[in-house]
């Protein structure tokens, strides 16, 4: 299994604000290579399935509504130590707690509208990439 890949989404808030280009630039300048990328819009069913691990949490409904509220960019990224390095680049879930210079510190509006998603493990990176991209798109 590839351990040098992660999966990301530029969330509806950042896409709508026109921050996709700036975020992709930070991602590339940190050394991540784009493997696959698309603009799409999640239905509430798809957003619910993607974040199913959180379905018992109080914020689940808000999360599903937000993630299906507008277009997103989904992408598979490659770099040594991809999952951990990408989590470091995006910063804490709550932008108020994110380190200076991280994507969420710069672009997130709130803990729910927090600009980007990043996989939390190699296993989930693989699953999440497969949610959006076929085998042929993941070479
Ligand atoms: P992501 O999985 O999107 O990269 P994360 O791993 O930093 O974010 P998770 O705990 O997996 O954080 O939560 C998933 C998403 O749910 C968060 O990014 C955020 O959009 C939303 N979320 C998490 N906690 C809260 C909260 N307390 N209130 C509102 N929304 C929340
Ligand atoms: Mg997460």
Tab-separated table of N, CA and C and ligand atoms in Angstrom:
chain	number	residue	atom	x	y	z
A	1	UNK	N	0.837	-1.204	0.000
A	1	UNK	CA	0.000	0.000	0.000
A	1	UNK	C	0.872	1.254	0.000
A	2	UNK	N	0.470	2.230	-0.795
A	2	UNK	CA	1.242	3.477	-0.858
A	2	UNK	C	1.197	4.196	0.487
A	3	UNK	N	2.342	4.513	1.026
A	3	UNK	CA	2.381	5.265	2.281
A	3	UNK	C	2.870	6.692	2.045
A	4	UNK	N	3.095	7.031	0.778
A	4	UNK	CA	3.600	8.363	0.459
A	4	UNK	C	2.522	9.234	-0.178
A	5	UNK	N	1.251	8.822	0.006
A	5	UNK	CA	0.165	9.608	-0.572
A	5	UNK	C	-0.838	10.032	0.495
A	6	UNK	N	-1.469	11.177	0.250
A	6	UNK	CA	-2.579	11.580	1.092
A	6	UNK	C	-3.690	12.107	0.197
A	7	UNK	N	-4.836	12.367	0.812
A	7	UNK	CA	-5.991	12.866	0.075
A	7	UNK	C	-6.430	14.179	0.711
A	8	UNK	N	-6.817	15.135	-0.126
A	8	UNK	CA	-7.298	16.418	0.396
A	8	UNK	C	-8.547	16.884	-0.322
A	9	UNK	N	-9.301	17.725	0.345
A	9	UNK	CA	-10.367	18.485	-0.316
A	9	UNK	C	-10.181	19.955	0.043
A	10	UNK	N	-10.341	20.819	-0.948
A	10	UNK	CA	-10.525	22.241	-0.679
A	10	UNK	C	-12.020	22.394	-0.466
A	11	UNK	N	-12.398	22.778	0.746
A	11	UNK	CA	-13.805	22.752	1.156
A	11	UNK	C	-14.590	23.933	0.564
A	12	UNK	N	-15.937	23.867	0.626
A	12	UNK	CA	-16.769	24.886	-0.031
A	12	UNK	C	-16.459	26.329	0.362
A	13	UNK	N	-16.071	26.571	1.614
A	13	UNK	CA	-15.784	27.958	2.027
A	13	UNK	C	-14.579	28.519	1.272
A	14	UNK	N	-13.520	27.747	1.181
A	14	UNK	CA	-12.292	28.211	0.521
A	14	UNK	C	-12.483	28.298	-0.992
A	15	UNK	N	-13.227	27.326	-1.552
A	15	UNK	CA	-13.497	27.360	-2.995
A	15	UNK	C	-14.296	28.609	-3.336
A	16	UNK	N	-15.379	28.842	-2.569
A	16	UNK	CA	-16.269	29.988	-2.807
A	16	UNK	C	-15.524	31.324	-2.650
A	17	UNK	N	-14.594	31.380	-1.717
A	17	UNK	CA	-13.838	32.614	-1.457
A	17	UNK	C	-12.750	32.867	-2.503
A	18	UNK	N	-12.556	31.915	-3.416
A	18	UNK	CA	-11.529	32.099	-4.440
A	18	UNK	C	-10.117	31.834	-3.923
A	19	UNK	N	-10.012	30.993	-2.894
A	19	UNK	CA	-8.695	30.696	-2.312
A	19	UNK	C	-8.073	29.397	-2.823
A	20	UNK	N	-8.721	28.745	-3.790
A	20	UNK	CA	-8.195	27.449	-4.258
A	20	UNK	C	-6.782	27.583	-4.818
A	21	UNK	N	-6.556	28.593	-5.645
A	21	UNK	CA	-5.242	28.751	-6.273
A	21	UNK	C	-4.147	28.981	-5.236
A	22	UNK	N	-4.429	29.836	-4.261
A	22	UNK	CA	-3.428	30.130	-3.218
A	22	UNK	C	-3.133	28.886	-2.386
A	23	UNK	N	-4.173	28.109	-2.093
A	23	UNK	CA	-3.984	26.886	-1.293
A	23	UNK	C	-3.185	25.863	-2.093
A	24	UNK	N	-3.526	25.687	-3.372
A	24	UNK	CA	-2.777	24.725	-4.204
A	24	UNK	C	-1.320	25.158	-4.337
A	25	UNK	N	-1.080	26.447	-4.398
A	25	UNK	CA	0.298	26.948	-4.482
A	25	UNK	C	1.074	26.577	-3.213
A	26	UNK	N	0.455	26.764	-2.047
A	26	UNK	CA	1.126	26.377	-0.790
A	26	UNK	C	1.419	24.879	-0.770
A	27	UNK	N	0.447	24.096	-1.250
A	27	UNK	CA	0.612	22.642	-1.263
A	27	UNK	C	1.801	22.251	-2.153
A	28	UNK	N	1.869	22.845	-3.340
A	28	UNK	CA	2.972	22.515	-4.254
A	28	UNK	C	4.306	23.031	-3.719
A	29	UNK	N	4.294	24.214	-3.132
A	29	UNK	CA	5.556	24.775	-2.621
A	29	UNK	C	6.079	24.018	-1.408
A	30	UNK	N	5.211	23.243	-0.757
A	30	UNK	CA	5.665	22.416	0.371
A	30	UNK	C	6.217	21.079	-0.133
A	31	UNK	N	6.138	20.862	-1.434
A	31	UNK	CA	6.758	19.656	-1.997
A	31	UNK	C	5.799	18.545	-2.355
A	32	UNK	N	4.503	18.802	-2.256
A	32	UNK	CA	3.524	17.786	-2.657
A	32	UNK	C	3.337	17.820	-4.170
A	33	UNK	N	3.266	16.626	-4.747
A	33	UNK	CA	3.023	16.489	-6.179
A	33	UNK	C	1.551	16.139	-6.376
A	34	UNK	N	0.908	16.789	-7.350
A	34	UNK	CA	-0.495	16.471	-7.639
A	34	UNK	C	-0.566	15.187	-8.459
A	35	UNK	N	-1.283	14.207	-7.951
A	35	UNK	CA	-1.439	12.915	-8.633
A	35	UNK	C	-2.775	12.863	-9.374
A	36	UNK	N	-3.822	13.382	-8.746
A	36	UNK	CA	-5.171	13.417	-9.339
A	36	UNK	C	-5.889	14.609	-8.742
A	37	UNK	N	-6.769	15.239	-9.545
A	37	UNK	CA	-7.488	16.402	-9.008
A	37	UNK	C	-8.771	16.630	-9.800
A	38	UNK	N	-9.849	16.988	-9.094
A	38	UNK	CA	-11.097	17.359	-9.787
A	38	UNK	C	-11.917	18.342	-8.965
A	39	UNK	N	-12.706	19.149	-9.714
A	39	UNK	CA	-13.731	19.982	-9.081
A	39	UNK	C	-15.023	19.194	-9.139
A	40	UNK	N	-15.720	19.107	-8.001
A	40	UNK	CA	-16.998	18.404	-7.988
A	40	UNK	C	-17.857	19.014	-6.882
A	41	UNK	N	-19.093	18.532	-6.781
A	41	UNK	CA	-19.962	18.997	-5.698
A	41	UNK	C	-20.589	17.774	-5.067
A	42	UNK	N	-20.454	17.644	-3.759
A	42	UNK	CA	-20.994	16.478	-3.049
A	42	UNK	C	-22.490	16.640	-2.825
A	43	UNK	N	-23.230	15.558	-3.003
A	43	UNK	CA	-24.610	15.537	-2.525
A	43	UNK	C	-24.541	15.345	-1.004
A	44	UNK	N	-25.662	15.584	-0.308
A	44	UNK	CA	-25.620	15.363	1.141
A	44	UNK	C	-25.393	13.885	1.453
A	45	UNK	N	-25.871	12.993	0.575
A	45	UNK	CA	-25.629	11.557	0.784
A	45	UNK	C	-24.133	11.245	0.700
A	46	UNK	N	-23.470	11.826	-0.304
A	46	UNK	CA	-22.027	11.579	-0.448
A	46	UNK	C	-21.231	12.176	0.707
A	47	UNK	N	-21.591	13.400	1.106
A	47	UNK	CA	-20.883	14.025	2.232
A	47	UNK	C	-21.107	13.209	3.504
A	48	UNK	N	-22.330	12.726	3.678
A	48	UNK	CA	-22.645	11.891	4.844
A	48	UNK	C	-21.845	10.609	4.860
A	49	UNK	N	-21.687	10.008	3.695
A	49	UNK	CA	-20.915	8.767	3.602
A	49	UNK	C	-19.432	9.033	3.835
A	50	UNK	N	-18.930	10.131	3.281
A	50	UNK	CA	-17.506	10.445	3.427
A	50	UNK	C	-17.145	10.633	4.898
A	51	UNK	N	-17.999	11.340	5.632
A	51	UNK	CA	-17.720	11.639	7.049
A	51	UNK	C	-18.495	10.711	7.993
A	52	UNK	N	-18.812	9.511	7.526
A	52	UNK	CA	-19.641	8.595	8.318
A	52	UNK	C	-19.066	8.297	9.710
A	53	UNK	N	-17.728	8.298	9.834
A	53	UNK	CA	-17.126	8.041	11.162
A	53	UNK	C	-17.606	9.035	12.210
A	54	UNK	N	-18.073	10.202	11.761
A	54	UNK	CA	-18.498	11.238	12.711
A	54	UNK	C	-20.014	11.249	12.909
A	55	UNK	N	-20.718	10.206	12.444
A	55	UNK	CA	-22.181	10.331	12.415
A	55	UNK	C	-22.851	10.432	13.791
A	56	UNK	N	-22.166	10.001	14.839
A	56	UNK	CA	-22.738	10.144	16.184
A	56	UNK	C	-22.388	11.486	16.828
A	57	UNK	N	-21.564	12.272	16.167
A	57	UNK	CA	-21.126	13.526	16.773
A	57	UNK	C	-22.181	14.624	16.581
A	58	UNK	N	-22.221	15.557	17.525
A	58	UNK	CA	-23.207	16.643	17.488
A	58	UNK	C	-23.099	17.517	16.253
A	59	UNK	N	-21.896	17.591	15.685
A	59	UNK	CA	-21.694	18.492	14.537
A	59	UNK	C	-21.925	17.812	13.192
A	60	UNK	N	-22.334	16.539	13.185
A	60	UNK	CA	-22.431	15.773	11.928
A	60	UNK	C	-23.370	16.425	10.907
A	61	UNK	N	-24.564	16.814	11.354
A	61	UNK	CA	-25.554	17.388	10.430
A	61	UNK	C	-25.009	18.680	9.816
A	62	UNK	N	-24.435	19.512	10.654
A	62	UNK	CA	-23.834	20.774	10.191
A	62	UNK	C	-22.694	20.493	9.200
A	63	UNK	N	-21.887	19.487	9.521
A	63	UNK	CA	-20.753	19.114	8.664
A	63	UNK	C	-21.239	18.653	7.285
A	64	UNK	N	-22.265	17.799	7.280
A	64	UNK	CA	-22.804	17.271	6.017
A	64	UNK	C	-23.429	18.405	5.197
A	65	UNK	N	-24.168	19.275	5.850
A	65	UNK	CA	-24.789	20.406	5.138
A	65	UNK	C	-23.718	21.316	4.545
A	66	UNK	N	-22.701	21.593	5.343
A	66	UNK	CA	-21.622	22.475	4.868
A	66	UNK	C	-20.864	21.848	3.701
A	67	UNK	N	-20.512	20.572	3.830
A	67	UNK	CA	-19.691	19.940	2.793
A	67	UNK	C	-20.439	19.736	1.485
A	68	UNK	N	-21.779	19.803	1.531
A	68	UNK	CA	-22.566	19.670	0.302
A	68	UNK	C	-23.115	21.032	-0.149
A	69	UNK	N	-22.635	22.119	0.446
A	69	UNK	CA	-23.207	23.445	0.173
A	69	UNK	C	-22.645	24.112	-1.082
A	70	UNK	N	-21.582	23.579	-1.647
A	70	UNK	CA	-20.994	24.195	-2.831
A	70	UNK	C	-19.877	23.330	-3.371
A	71	UNK	N	-19.283	23.770	-4.498
A	71	UNK	CA	-18.216	22.966	-5.097
A	71	UNK	C	-17.010	22.795	-4.173
A	72	UNK	N	-16.301	21.711	-4.400
A	72	UNK	CA	-15.046	21.431	-3.700
A	72	UNK	C	-14.002	21.013	-4.751
A	73	UNK	N	-12.742	21.010	-4.352
A	73	UNK	CA	-11.702	20.362	-5.155
A	73	UNK	C	-11.212	19.162	-4.360
A	74	UNK	N	-11.219	17.998	-4.996
A	74	UNK	CA	-10.683	16.773	-4.385
A	74	UNK	C	-9.357	16.468	-5.056
A	75	UNK	N	-8.362	16.045	-4.270
A	75	UNK	CA	-7.054	15.756	-4.876
A	75	UNK	C	-6.285	14.693	-4.101
A	76	UNK	N	-5.513	13.918	-4.844
A	76	UNK	CA	-4.553	12.975	-4.262
A	76	UNK	C	-3.167	13.606	-4.405
A	77	UNK	N	-2.418	13.593	-3.311
A	77	UNK	CA	-1.108	14.248	-3.252
A	77	UNK	C	-0.030	13.238	-2.901
A	78	UNK	N	1.182	13.485	-3.406
A	78	UNK	CA	2.290	12.569	-3.126
A	78	UNK	C	3.510	13.319	-2.592
A	79	UNK	N	4.093	12.742	-1.554
A	79	UNK	CA	5.313	13.297	-0.932
A	79	UNK	C	5.774	12.266	0.095
A	80	UNK	N	7.046	12.227	0.409
A	80	UNK	CA	7.481	11.400	1.530
A	80	UNK	C	6.726	11.839	2.776
A	81	UNK	N	6.289	10.885	3.574
A	81	UNK	CA	5.607	11.202	4.843
A	81	UNK	C	4.354	12.066	4.615
A	82	UNK	N	3.620	11.750	3.537
A	82	UNK	CA	2.540	12.626	3.053
A	82	UNK	C	1.471	12.928	4.095
A	83	UNK	N	0.959	11.901	4.766
A	83	UNK	CA	-0.170	12.125	5.681
A	83	UNK	C	0.228	13.082	6.804
A	84	UNK	N	1.319	12.786	7.483
A	84	UNK	CA	1.741	13.618	8.619
A	84	UNK	C	2.172	15.011	8.165
A	85	UNK	N	2.922	15.082	7.070
A	85	UNK	CA	3.383	16.398	6.605
A	85	UNK	C	2.213	17.267	6.156
A	86	UNK	N	1.191	16.637	5.567
A	86	UNK	CA	0.047	17.433	5.123
A	86	UNK	C	-0.764	17.936	6.314
A	87	UNK	N	-0.935	17.081	7.341
A	87	UNK	CA	-1.651	17.535	8.543
A	87	UNK	C	-0.922	18.724	9.176
A	88	UNK	N	0.400	18.686	9.117
A	88	UNK	CA	1.192	19.790	9.649
A	88	UNK	C	0.960	21.066	8.824
A	89	UNK	N	0.893	20.914	7.508
A	89	UNK	CA	0.680	22.068	6.626
A	89	UNK	C	-0.704	22.683	6.814
A	90	UNK	N	-1.728	21.856	7.076
A	90	UNK	CA	-3.081	22.425	7.198
A	90	UNK	C	-3.336	23.008	8.592
A	91	UNK	N	-2.712	22.469	9.624
A	91	UNK	CA	-2.906	22.998	10.975
A	91	UNK	C	-4.115	22.404	11.677
A	92	UNK	N	-4.345	22.848	12.902
A	92	UNK	CA	-5.400	22.279	13.756
A	92	UNK	C	-6.792	22.479	13.150
A	93	UNK	N	-7.713	21.576	13.514
A	93	UNK	CA	-9.100	21.628	13.027
A	93	UNK	C	-9.717	23.007	13.278
A	94	UNK	N	-9.496	23.543	14.464
A	94	UNK	CA	-10.017	24.862	14.830
A	94	UNK	C	-8.975	25.915	14.441
A	95	UNK	N	-9.307	26.797	13.482
A	95	UNK	CA	-8.301	27.771	13.030
A	95	UNK	C	-7.757	28.648	14.157
A	96	UNK	N	-8.550	28.837	15.211
A	96	UNK	CA	-8.075	29.634	16.347
A	96	UNK	C	-6.886	28.955	17.027
A	97	UNK	N	-6.781	27.616	16.845
A	97	UNK	CA	-5.677	26.876	17.474
A	97	UNK	C	-4.596	26.478	16.469
A	98	UNK	N	-4.791	26.846	15.212
A	98	UNK	CA	-3.833	26.448	14.170
A	98	UNK	C	-2.580	27.317	14.233
A	99	UNK	N	-1.431	26.705	13.973
A	99	UNK	CA	-0.165	27.438	13.993
A	99	UNK	C	-0.123	28.498	12.887
A	100	UNK	N	0.619	29.547	13.155
A	100	UNK	CA	0.854	30.605	12.156
A	100	UNK	C	1.479	29.982	10.908
A	101	UNK	N	1.007	30.402	9.736
A	101	UNK	CA	1.578	29.917	8.487
A	101	UNK	C	0.905	28.674	7.939
A	102	UNK	N	-0.025	28.082	8.711
A	102	UNK	CA	-0.746	26.913	8.200
A	102	UNK	C	-1.911	27.364	7.315
A	103	UNK	N	-2.375	26.425	6.489
A	103	UNK	CA	-3.471	26.754	5.558
A	103	UNK	C	-4.723	27.168	6.326
A	104	UNK	N	-5.030	26.436	7.403
A	104	UNK	CA	-6.244	26.794	8.142
A	104	UNK	C	-6.093	28.136	8.854
A	105	UNK	N	-4.908	28.439	9.364
A	105	UNK	CA	-4.703	29.749	10.011
A	105	UNK	C	-4.946	30.861	8.999
A	106	UNK	N	-4.485	30.645	7.772
A	106	UNK	CA	-4.591	31.681	6.749
A	106	UNK	C	-5.984	31.781	6.145
A	107	UNK	N	-6.658	30.629	5.957
A	107	UNK	CA	-7.863	30.642	5.127
A	107	UNK	C	-9.149	30.152	5.797
A	108	UNK	N	-9.062	29.448	6.937
A	108	UNK	CA	-10.287	28.909	7.537
A	108	UNK	C	-11.079	30.013	8.224
A	109	UNK	N	-12.415	29.876	8.151
A	109	UNK	CA	-13.291	30.878	8.762
A	109	UNK	C	-13.696	30.454	10.169
A	110	UNK	N	-13.829	29.137	10.405
A	110	UNK	CA	-14.326	28.629	11.689
A	110	UNK	C	-13.966	27.152	11.800
A	111	UNK	N	-14.311	26.533	12.928
A	111	UNK	CA	-14.009	25.105	13.105
A	111	UNK	C	-14.777	24.235	12.099
A	112	UNK	N	-15.931	24.684	11.637
A	112	UNK	CA	-16.654	23.879	10.641
A	112	UNK	C	-16.267	24.269	9.211
A	113	UNK	N	-16.204	25.558	8.941
A	113	UNK	CA	-15.774	26.013	7.606
A	113	UNK	C	-14.266	26.216	7.650
A	114	UNK	N	-13.532	25.097	7.631
A	114	UNK	CA	-12.093	25.189	7.907
A	114	UNK	C	-11.212	24.899	6.688
A	115	UNK	N	-11.692	25.291	5.517
A	115	UNK	CA	-10.892	25.446	4.279
A	115	UNK	C	-10.417	24.166	3.603
A	116	UNK	N	-9.912	23.218	4.390
A	116	UNK	CA	-9.337	22.017	3.773
A	116	UNK	C	-9.581	20.770	4.624
A	117	UNK	N	-9.577	19.638	3.937
A	117	UNK	CA	-9.557	18.327	4.591
A	117	UNK	C	-8.195	17.698	4.348
A	118	UNK	N	-7.726	16.921	5.313
A	118	UNK	CA	-6.528	16.105	5.107
A	118	UNK	C	-6.721	14.750	5.762
A	119	UNK	N	-6.382	13.676	5.058
A	119	UNK	CA	-6.530	12.328	5.612
A	119	UNK	C	-5.746	12.200	6.912
A	120	UNK	N	-6.263	11.347	7.820
A	120	UNK	CA	-5.593	11.200	9.118
A	120	UNK	C	-4.759	9.926	9.234
A	121	UNK	N	-4.722	9.100	8.180
A	121	UNK	CA	-3.892	7.883	8.208
A	121	UNK	C	-3.675	7.422	6.768
A	122	UNK	N	-2.656	6.579	6.583
A	122	UNK	CA	-2.411	6.012	5.246
A	122	UNK	C	-3.622	5.223	4.771
A	123	UNK	N	-4.217	4.466	5.685
A	123	UNK	CA	-5.374	3.649	5.325
A	123	UNK	C	-6.533	4.535	4.849
A	124	UNK	N	-6.812	5.600	5.592
A	124	UNK	CA	-7.902	6.487	5.186
A	124	UNK	C	-7.565	7.273	3.919
A	125	UNK	N	-6.300	7.589	3.719
A	125	UNK	CA	-5.897	8.268	2.481
A	125	UNK	C	-6.260	7.402	1.275
A	126	UNK	N	-5.998	6.120	1.391
A	126	UNK	CA	-6.308	5.174	0.322
A	126	UNK	C	-7.827	5.081	0.090
A	127	UNK	N	-8.569	4.955	1.182
A	127	UNK	CA	-10.035	4.836	1.088
A	127	UNK	C	-10.635	6.121	0.503
A	128	UNK	N	-10.179	7.252	0.997
A	128	UNK	CA	-10.756	8.537	0.574
A	128	UNK	C	-10.404	8.859	-0.877
A	129	UNK	N	-9.186	8.538	-1.301
A	129	UNK	CA	-8.823	8.718	-2.712
A	129	UNK	C	-9.719	7.868	-3.600
A	130	UNK	N	-10.027	6.673	-3.138
A	130	UNK	CA	-10.892	5.756	-3.882
A	130	UNK	C	-12.341	6.200	-3.941
A	131	UNK	N	-12.717	7.060	-3.009
A	131	UNK	CA	-14.081	7.607	-2.979
A	131	UNK	C	-14.306	8.525	-4.184
A	132	UNK	N	-13.252	9.194	-4.630
A	132	UNK	CA	-13.366	10.197	-5.701
A	132	UNK	C	-12.739	9.794	-7.028
A	133	UNK	N	-11.753	8.891	-6.994
A	133	UNK	CA	-10.988	8.622	-8.209
A	133	UNK	C	-10.937	7.126	-8.508
A	134	UNK	N	-11.022	6.806	-9.814
A	134	UNK	CA	-10.917	5.420	-10.246
A	134	UNK	C	-9.454	4.971	-10.202
A	135	UNK	N	-9.212	3.683	-10.369
A	135	UNK	CA	-7.838	3.163	-10.414
A	135	UNK	C	-7.030	3.846	-11.521
A	136	UNK	N	-7.677	4.017	-12.683
A	136	UNK	CA	-6.971	4.646	-13.807
A	136	UNK	C	-6.535	6.073	-13.528
A	137	UNK	N	-7.285	6.751	-12.652
A	137	UNK	CA	-6.961	8.150	-12.329
A	137	UNK	C	-5.928	8.257	-11.208
A	138	UNK	N	-5.534	7.100	-10.685
A	138	UNK	CA	-4.648	7.122	-9.500
A	138	UNK	C	-3.262	6.567	-9.787
A	139	UNK	N	-2.877	6.507	-11.070
A	139	UNK	CA	-1.574	5.922	-11.400
A	139	UNK	C	-0.427	6.864	-11.043
B	1	LIG	P1	-10.850	16.854	8.285
B	1	LIG	O1	-11.220	15.410	8.532
B	1	LIG	O2	-11.920	17.628	7.540
B	1	LIG	O3	-9.490	17.004	7.680
B	1	LIG	P2	-9.958	17.100	11.003
B	1	LIG	O4	-9.384	15.743	10.781
B	1	LIG	O5	-9.037	18.190	11.408
B	1	LIG	O6	-10.732	17.588	9.710
B	1	LIG	P3	-12.168	15.838	12.319
B	1	LIG	O7	-12.197	15.605	13.778
B	1	LIG	O8	-11.922	14.693	11.399
B	1	LIG	O9	-11.133	17.030	12.050
B	1	LIG	O10	-13.542	16.536	11.933
B	1	LIG	C1	-13.999	16.561	10.595
B	1	LIG	C2	-14.581	17.899	10.274
B	1	LIG	O11	-15.751	18.097	11.055
B	1	LIG	C3	-13.705	19.099	10.651
B	1	LIG	O12	-12.755	19.428	9.694
B	1	LIG	C4	-14.713	20.197	10.788
B	1	LIG	O13	-15.100	20.688	9.492
B	1	LIG	C5	-15.884	19.468	11.410
B	1	LIG	N1	-15.840	19.583	12.861
B	1	LIG	C6	-15.033	18.929	13.725
B	1	LIG	N2	-15.253	19.284	14.996
B	1	LIG	C7	-16.246	20.192	14.933
B	1	LIG	C8	-16.944	20.962	15.912
B	1	LIG	N3	-16.682	20.849	17.214
B	1	LIG	N4	-17.909	21.805	15.474
B	1	LIG	C9	-18.217	21.925	14.162
B	1	LIG	N5	-17.585	21.236	13.183
B	1	LIG	C10	-16.621	20.388	13.561
B	2	LIG	MG1	-10.491	14.114	10.003
